[in-house]
């Protein structure tokens, strides 16, 4: 799912593809899979590999 949110397992930062991160050069609508592999969490600096699918509470 391209609109799936991802959460940092270290600091709980949530990447929302609907918003993107324009300040980091990632426009709104960018799927997590399309973010460069060398991207790091803007809050704690861990790698993209330290993110997992975010499960919102129902």
CSV table of C-alpha atoms in Angstrom, one decimal:
chain,number,residue,atom,x,y,z
A,1,UNK,CA,0.0,0.0,0.0
A,2,UNK,CA,1.6,3.2,-1.1
A,3,UNK,CA,-0.3,5.4,1.4
A,4,UNK,CA,0.9,3.3,4.3
A,5,UNK,CA,2.5,5.2,7.2
A,6,UNK,CA,5.7,4.0,8.8
A,7,UNK,CA,7.0,4.5,12.4
A,8,UNK,CA,10.5,4.7,13.7
A,9,UNK,CA,11.0,1.9,16.2
A,10,UNK,CA,13.5,4.1,18.2
A,11,UNK,CA,11.7,7.4,18.7
A,12,UNK,CA,8.2,6.8,17.3
A,13,UNK,CA,8.4,9.4,14.5
A,14,UNK,CA,5.7,8.6,12.0
A,15,UNK,CA,6.3,9.1,8.2
A,16,UNK,CA,3.0,10.0,6.5
A,17,UNK,CA,3.3,9.7,2.7
A,18,UNK,CA,0.3,12.0,2.3
A,19,UNK,CA,2.4,14.8,3.9
A,20,UNK,CA,5.9,13.8,2.8
A,21,UNK,CA,8.8,15.8,4.1
A,22,UNK,CA,9.2,18.7,1.8
A,23,UNK,CA,11.9,20.3,4.1
A,24,UNK,CA,14.0,17.1,3.3
A,25,UNK,CA,13.2,17.1,-0.4
A,26,UNK,CA,10.5,14.4,-0.1
A,27,UNK,CA,7.3,15.8,-1.7
A,28,UNK,CA,3.8,14.9,-0.5
A,29,UNK,CA,2.6,11.7,-2.1
A,30,UNK,CA,6.0,9.9,-1.8
A,31,UNK,CA,5.6,6.3,-0.8
A,32,UNK,CA,8.0,5.1,2.0
A,33,UNK,CA,9.5,2.6,-0.5
A,34,UNK,CA,10.4,5.5,-2.8
A,35,UNK,CA,12.5,7.3,-0.1
A,36,UNK,CA,16.2,7.0,-0.7
A,37,UNK,CA,17.8,4.1,1.3
A,38,UNK,CA,20.3,6.6,2.8
A,39,UNK,CA,17.5,8.7,4.3
A,40,UNK,CA,17.6,8.9,8.1
A,41,UNK,CA,14.9,9.6,10.7
A,42,UNK,CA,14.7,13.4,11.1
A,43,UNK,CA,14.1,13.1,14.9
A,44,UNK,CA,16.7,10.5,16.0
A,45,UNK,CA,18.9,9.8,12.9
A,46,UNK,CA,18.5,6.1,12.6
A,47,UNK,CA,18.3,4.5,9.2
A,48,UNK,CA,15.2,3.8,7.0
A,49,UNK,CA,15.7,0.1,8.0
A,50,UNK,CA,14.6,1.0,11.6
A,51,UNK,CA,11.1,1.8,10.5
A,52,UNK,CA,8.1,-0.5,10.4
A,53,UNK,CA,4.5,-0.4,9.2
A,54,UNK,CA,2.5,1.9,11.5
A,55,UNK,CA,-0.7,0.3,12.8
A,56,UNK,CA,-3.1,3.0,13.8
A,57,UNK,CA,-5.4,2.1,16.7
A,58,UNK,CA,-8.9,1.2,15.4
